[in-house]
Amino acid sequence: MISDLTPYIPLAAFILGVMFLCLLMIGVSSLLGGKAWGRSKNQPFESGMLPVGSARLRFSVKFYLVAILFVIFEVEALFLMAWAVSVRETGWIGFIGAAIFITILIVGLIYENSVNALDWSPSARQQKANEKGSS
């Protein structure tokens, strides 16, 4: 029974060591850390400046849209990098899969452009709306 668990002894030692180190750091910081409380100590600041106004600002949905598009195209780059590394092993099937993947992304980008999801300028939107209305 003990011989079956022998390969796990280094893992158990590592886990115990990490737990001990974490407890040691928490304990030392609580003993040596500052205990002074005061009005100015409890105020948040950034770069030495006191905050002005509320932290709850409303952002336009366009910022979130750009963030989501960035994540989508970053994941695309990640998948294509993984495909490029294993292109010899995957062969033509991997190439066809990557081509389908890129085609779907290009169709999505064309759709986003057609619904003006990437257009931020309000004047251009008004001009296009006026052109559609006059046609």
JSON list of C-alpha atoms in Angstrom, two decimals:
[
{"chain": "A", "resi": 1, "resn": "MET", "atom": "CA", "xyz": [0.00, 0.00, 0.00]},
{"chain": "A", "resi": 2, "resn": "ILE", "atom": "CA", "xyz": [2.78, 2.45, 0.88]},
{"chain": "A", "resi": 3, "resn": "SER", "atom": "CA", "xyz": [4.68, 1.60, -2.30]},
{"chain": "A", "resi": 4, "resn": "ASP", "atom": "CA", "xyz": [1.62, 2.69, -4.32]},
{"chain": "A", "resi": 5, "resn": "LEU", "atom": "CA", "xyz": [1.68, 6.15, -2.71]},
{"chain": "A", "resi": 6, "resn": "THR", "atom": "CA", "xyz": [5.45, 6.64, -3.02]},
{"chain": "A", "resi": 7, "resn": "PRO", "atom": "CA", "xyz": [5.24, 8.70, -6.27]},
{"chain": "A", "resi": 8, "resn": "TYR", "atom": "CA", "xyz": [2.91, 11.18, -4.52]},
{"chain": "A", "resi": 9, "resn": "ILE", "atom": "CA", "xyz": [5.28, 11.97, -1.63]},
{"chain": "A", "resi": 10, "resn": "PRO", "atom": "CA", "xyz": [7.03, 14.85, -3.49]},
{"chain": "A", "resi": 11, "resn": "LEU", "atom": "CA", "xyz": [3.66, 16.33, -4.44]},
{"chain": "A", "resi": 12, "resn": "ALA", "atom": "CA", "xyz": [2.44, 16.14, -0.84]},
{"chain": "A", "resi": 13, "resn": "ALA", "atom": "CA", "xyz": [5.69, 17.73, 0.37]},
{"chain": "A", "resi": 14, "resn": "PHE", "atom": "CA", "xyz": [5.28, 20.53, -2.18]},
{"chain": "A", "resi": 15, "resn": "ILE", "atom": "CA", "xyz": [1.67, 21.21, -1.15]},
{"chain": "A", "resi": 16, "resn": "LEU", "atom": "CA", "xyz": [2.60, 21.23, 2.53]},
{"chain": "A", "resi": 17, "resn": "GLY", "atom": "CA", "xyz": [5.54, 23.53, 1.83]},
{"chain": "A", "resi": 18, "resn": "VAL", "atom": "CA", "xyz": [3.35, 25.98, -0.07]},
{"chain": "A", "resi": 19, "resn": "MET", "atom": "CA", "xyz": [0.74, 25.97, 2.70]},
{"chain": "A", "resi": 20, "resn": "PHE", "atom": "CA", "xyz": [3.44, 26.55, 5.34]},
{"chain": "A", "resi": 21, "resn": "LEU", "atom": "CA", "xyz": [4.98, 29.39, 3.33]},
{"chain": "A", "resi": 22, "resn": "CYS", "atom": "CA", "xyz": [1.59, 31.08, 2.85]},
{"chain": "A", "resi": 23, "resn": "LEU", "atom": "CA", "xyz": [0.76, 30.83, 6.56]},
{"chain": "A", "resi": 24, "resn": "LEU", "atom": "CA", "xyz": [4.24, 32.11, 7.43]},
{"chain": "A", "resi": 25, "resn": "MET", "atom": "CA", "xyz": [3.88, 35.16, 5.19]},
{"chain": "A", "resi": 26, "resn": "ILE", "atom": "CA", "xyz": [0.41, 35.97, 6.54]},
{"chain": "A", "resi": 27, "resn": "GLY", "atom": "CA", "xyz": [1.61, 35.58, 10.12]},
{"chain": "A", "resi": 28, "resn": "VAL", "atom": "CA", "xyz": [4.74, 37.69, 9.68]},
{"chain": "A", "resi": 29, "resn": "SER", "atom": "CA", "xyz": [2.82, 40.46, 7.91]},
{"chain": "A", "resi": 30, "resn": "SER", "atom": "CA", "xyz": [0.20, 40.56, 10.66]},
{"chain": "A", "resi": 31, "resn": "LEU", "atom": "CA", "xyz": [2.94, 40.80, 13.32]},
{"chain": "A", "resi": 32, "resn": "LEU", "atom": "CA", "xyz": [5.13, 43.36, 11.56]},
{"chain": "A", "resi": 33, "resn": "GLY", "atom": "CA", "xyz": [2.47, 45.27, 9.63]},
{"chain": "A", "resi": 34, "resn": "GLY", "atom": "CA", "xyz": [1.28, 48.72, 10.60]},
{"chain": "A", "resi": 35, "resn": "LYS", "atom": "CA", "xyz": [-1.60, 48.92, 12.99]},
{"chain": "A", "resi": 36, "resn": "ALA", "atom": "CA", "xyz": [-2.20, 52.67, 12.87]},
{"chain": "A", "resi": 37, "resn": "TRP", "atom": "CA", "xyz": [-5.75, 53.65, 11.99]},
{"chain": "A", "resi": 38, "resn": "GLY", "atom": "CA", "xyz": [-6.83, 57.14, 11.23]},
{"chain": "A", "resi": 39, "resn": "ARG", "atom": "CA", "xyz": [-9.03, 59.28, 9.07]},
{"chain": "A", "resi": 40, "resn": "SER", "atom": "CA", "xyz": [-6.40, 59.85, 6.41]},
{"chain": "A", "resi": 41, "resn": "LYS", "atom": "CA", "xyz": [-5.17, 56.23, 6.53]},
{"chain": "A", "resi": 42, "resn": "ASN", "atom": "CA", "xyz": [-8.58, 54.90, 5.49]},
{"chain": "A", "resi": 43, "resn": "GLN", "atom": "CA", "xyz": [-9.03, 57.20, 2.48]},
{"chain": "A", "resi": 44, "resn": "PRO", "atom": "CA", "xyz": [-8.35, 55.64, -0.90]},
{"chain": "A", "resi": 45, "resn": "PHE", "atom": "CA", "xyz": [-5.96, 57.41, -3.20]},
{"chain": "A", "resi": 46, "resn": "GLU", "atom": "CA", "xyz": [-4.28, 56.77, -6.49]},
{"chain": "A", "resi": 47, "resn": "SER", "atom": "CA", "xyz": [-0.88, 58.17, -7.41]},
{"chain": "A", "resi": 48, "resn": "GLY", "atom": "CA", "xyz": [-0.91, 60.37, -4.33]},
{"chain": "A", "resi": 49, "resn": "MET", "atom": "CA", "xyz": [-4.13, 62.13, -5.30]},
{"chain": "A", "resi": 50, "resn": "LEU", "atom": "CA", "xyz": [-7.42, 62.00, -3.45]},
{"chain": "A", "resi": 51, "resn": "PRO", "atom": "CA", "xyz": [-10.38, 60.79, -5.51]},
{"chain": "A", "resi": 52, "resn": "VAL", "atom": "CA", "xyz": [-12.76, 63.35, -6.96]},
{"chain": "A", "resi": 53, "resn": "GLY", "atom": "CA", "xyz": [-16.33, 62.44, -7.83]},
{"chain": "A", "resi": 54, "resn": "SER", "atom": "CA", "xyz": [-18.00, 59.06, -7.90]},
{"chain": "A", "resi": 55, "resn": "ALA", "atom": "CA", "xyz": [-16.32, 55.86, -8.96]},
{"chain": "A", "resi": 56, "resn": "ARG", "atom": "CA", "xyz": [-19.56, 54.72, -10.58]},
{"chain": "A", "resi": 57, "resn": "LEU", "atom": "CA", "xyz": [-19.25, 56.28, -14.02]},
{"chain": "A", "resi": 58, "resn": "ARG", "atom": "CA", "xyz": [-21.39, 55.24, -16.94]},
{"chain": "A", "resi": 59, "resn": "PHE", "atom": "CA", "xyz": [-19.56, 54.23, -20.07]},
{"chain": "A", "resi": 60, "resn": "SER", "atom": "CA", "xyz": [-20.95, 53.95, -23.53]},
{"chain": "A", "resi": 61, "resn": "VAL", "atom": "CA", "xyz": [-21.80, 50.47, -24.75]},
{"chain": "A", "resi": 62, "resn": "LYS", "atom": "CA", "xyz": [-19.33, 51.07, -27.59]},
{"chain": "A", "resi": 63, "resn": "PHE", "atom": "CA", "xyz": [-16.43, 50.64, -25.15]},
{"chain": "A", "resi": 64, "resn": "TYR", "atom": "CA", "xyz": [-17.72, 47.21, -24.15]},
{"chain": "A", "resi": 65, "resn": "LEU", "atom": "CA", "xyz": [-18.30, 46.32, -27.79]},
{"chain": "A", "resi": 66, "resn": "VAL", "atom": "CA", "xyz": [-14.70, 47.15, -28.64]},
{"chain": "A", "resi": 67, "resn": "ALA", "atom": "CA", "xyz": [-13.51, 45.12, -25.65]},
{"chain": "A", "resi": 68, "resn": "ILE", "atom": "CA", "xyz": [-15.56, 42.10, -26.73]},
{"chain": "A", "resi": 69, "resn": "LEU", "atom": "CA", "xyz": [-14.33, 42.39, -30.32]},
{"chain": "A", "resi": 70, "resn": "PHE", "atom": "CA", "xyz": [-10.75, 42.62, -29.04]},
{"chain": "A", "resi": 71, "resn": "VAL", "atom": "CA", "xyz": [-11.19, 39.44, -27.00]},
{"chain": "A", "resi": 72, "resn": "ILE", "atom": "CA", "xyz": [-12.75, 37.62, -29.95]},
{"chain": "A", "resi": 73, "resn": "PHE", "atom": "CA", "xyz": [-9.89, 38.51, -32.28]},
{"chain": "A", "resi": 74, "resn": "GLU", "atom": "CA", "xyz": [-7.28, 37.75, -29.63]},
{"chain": "A", "resi": 75, "resn": "VAL", "atom": "CA", "xyz": [-8.75, 34.28, -29.19]},
{"chain": "A", "resi": 76, "resn": "GLU", "atom": "CA", "xyz": [-8.67, 33.94, -32.97]},
{"chain": "A", "resi": 77, "resn": "ALA", "atom": "CA", "xyz": [-4.96, 34.76, -32.94]},
{"chain": "A", "resi": 78, "resn": "LEU", "atom": "CA", "xyz": [-4.43, 32.21, -30.17]},
{"chain": "A", "resi": 79, "resn": "PHE", "atom": "CA", "xyz": [-6.20, 29.47, -32.13]},
{"chain": "A", "resi": 80, "resn": "LEU", "atom": "CA", "xyz": [-4.33, 30.30, -35.30]},
{"chain": "A", "resi": 81, "resn": "MET", "atom": "CA", "xyz": [-1.02, 30.27, -33.43]},
{"chain": "A", "resi": 82, "resn": "ALA", "atom": "CA", "xyz": [-1.80, 26.82, -32.07]},
{"chain": "A", "resi": 83, "resn": "TRP", "atom": "CA", "xyz": [-2.73, 25.69, -35.59]},
{"chain": "A", "resi": 84, "resn": "ALA", "atom": "CA", "xyz": [0.49, 27.16, -37.02]},
{"chain": "A", "resi": 85, "resn": "VAL", "atom": "CA", "xyz": [2.56, 25.23, -34.48]},
{"chain": "A", "resi": 86, "resn": "SER", "atom": "CA", "xyz": [0.84, 21.93, -35.32]},
{"chain": "A", "resi": 87, "resn": "VAL", "atom": "CA", "xyz": [0.31, 22.45, -39.05]},
{"chain": "A", "resi": 88, "resn": "ARG", "atom": "CA", "xyz": [2.45, 19.47, -40.06]},
{"chain": "A", "resi": 89, "resn": "GLU", "atom": "CA", "xyz": [0.63, 17.09, -37.73]},
{"chain": "A", "resi": 90, "resn": "THR", "atom": "CA", "xyz": [-2.87, 18.24, -38.68]},
{"chain": "A", "resi": 91, "resn": "GLY", "atom": "CA", "xyz": [-2.29, 18.19, -42.43]},
{"chain": "A", "resi": 92, "resn": "TRP", "atom": "CA", "xyz": [-5.04, 19.15, -44.85]},
{"chain": "A", "resi": 93, "resn": "ILE", "atom": "CA", "xyz": [-7.82, 18.53, -42.33]},
{"chain": "A", "resi": 94, "resn": "GLY", "atom": "CA", "xyz": [-6.29, 21.10, -40.00]},
{"chain": "A", "resi": 95, "resn": "PHE", "atom": "CA", "xyz": [-5.86, 23.52, -42.91]},
{"chain": "A", "resi": 96, "resn": "ILE", "atom": "CA", "xyz": [-9.52, 23.14, -43.90]},
{"chain": "A", "resi": 97, "resn": "GLY", "atom": "CA", "xyz": [-10.59, 23.66, -40.29]},
{"chain": "A", "resi": 98, "resn": "ALA", "atom": "CA", "xyz": [-8.47, 26.81, -40.01]},
{"chain": "A", "resi": 99, "resn": "ALA", "atom": "CA", "xyz": [-9.86, 28.08, -43.32]},
{"chain": "A", "resi": 100, "resn": "ILE", "atom": "CA", "xyz": [-13.44, 27.54, -42.12]},
{"chain": "A", "resi": 101, "resn": "PHE", "atom": "CA", "xyz": [-12.57, 29.30, -38.85]},
{"chain": "A", "resi": 102, "resn": "ILE", "atom": "CA", "xyz": [-11.08, 32.30, -40.65]},
{"chain": "A", "resi": 103, "resn": "THR", "atom": "CA", "xyz": [-14.04, 32.43, -43.06]},
{"chain": "A", "resi": 104, "resn": "ILE", "atom": "CA", "xyz": [-16.52, 32.56, -40.16]},
{"chain": "A", "resi": 105, "resn": "LEU", "atom": "CA", "xyz": [-14.52, 35.38, -38.56]},
{"chain": "A", "resi": 106, "resn": "ILE", "atom": "CA", "xyz": [-14.37, 37.35, -41.82]},
{"chain": "A", "resi": 107, "resn": "VAL", "atom": "CA", "xyz": [-18.13, 36.93, -42.31]},
{"chain": "A", "resi": 108, "resn": "GLY", "atom": "CA", "xyz": [-18.64, 38.19, -38.74]},
{"chain": "A", "resi": 109, "resn": "LEU", "atom": "CA", "xyz": [-16.39, 41.18, -39.38]},
{"chain": "A", "resi": 110, "resn": "ILE", "atom": "CA", "xyz": [-18.27, 42.01, -42.58]},
{"chain": "A", "resi": 111, "resn": "TYR", "atom": "CA", "xyz": [-21.56, 41.79, -40.68]},
{"chain": "A", "resi": 112, "resn": "GLU", "atom": "CA", "xyz": [-20.26, 44.07, -37.92]},
{"chain": "A", "resi": 113, "resn": "ASN", "atom": "CA", "xyz": [-19.18, 46.58, -40.54]},
{"chain": "A", "resi": 114, "resn": "SER", "atom": "CA", "xyz": [-22.55, 46.38, -42.33]},
{"chain": "A", "resi": 115, "resn": "VAL", "atom": "CA", "xyz": [-24.50, 47.22, -39.14]},
{"chain": "A", "resi": 116, "resn": "ASN", "atom": "CA", "xyz": [-22.00, 50.02, -38.33]},
{"chain": "A", "resi": 117, "resn": "ALA", "atom": "CA", "xyz": [-20.88, 48.37, -35.11]},
{"chain": "A", "resi": 118, "resn": "LEU", "atom": "CA", "xyz": [-17.39, 49.73, -35.66]},
{"chain": "A", "resi": 119, "resn": "ASP", "atom": "CA", "xyz": [-18.51, 53.26, -36.60]},
{"chain": "A", "resi": 120, "resn": "TRP", "atom": "CA", "xyz": [-18.14, 55.64, -33.68]},
{"chain": "A", "resi": 121, "resn": "SER", "atom": "CA", "xyz": [-18.74, 58.96, -35.34]},
{"chain": "A", "resi": 122, "resn": "PRO", "atom": "CA", "xyz": [-22.27, 60.28, -34.83]},
{"chain": "A", "resi": 123, "resn": "SER", "atom": "CA", "xyz": [-22.03, 62.59, -37.85]},
{"chain": "A", "resi": 124, "resn": "ALA", "atom": "CA", "xyz": [-21.34, 59.68, -40.20]},
{"chain": "A", "resi": 125, "resn": "ARG", "atom": "CA", "xyz": [-24.34, 57.81, -38.76]},
{"chain": "A", "resi": 126, "resn": "GLN", "atom": "CA", "xyz": [-26.60, 60.81, -39.29]},
{"chain": "A", "resi": 127, "resn": "GLN", "atom": "CA", "xyz": [-25.32, 61.26, -42.82]},
{"chain": "A", "resi": 128, "resn": "LYS", "atom": "CA", "xyz": [-26.01, 57.60, -43.67]},
{"chain": "A", "resi": 129, "resn": "ALA", "atom": "CA", "xyz": [-29.46, 57.83, -42.10]},
{"chain": "A", "resi": 130, "resn": "ASN", "atom": "CA", "xyz": [-30.19, 60.93, -44.18]},
{"chain": "A", "resi": 131, "resn": "GLU", "atom": "CA", "xyz": [-28.99, 59.21, -47.37]},
{"chain": "A", "resi": 132, "resn": "LYS", "atom": "CA", "xyz": [-31.23, 56.20, -46.68]},
{"chain": "A", "resi": 133, "resn": "GLY", "atom": "CA", "xyz": [-34.21, 58.45, -45.94]},
{"chain": "A", "resi": 134, "resn": "SER", "atom": "CA", "xyz": [-33.81, 60.50, -49.13]},
{"chain": "A", "resi": 135, "resn": "SER", "atom": "CA", "xyz": [-33.38, 57.46, -51.41]}
]
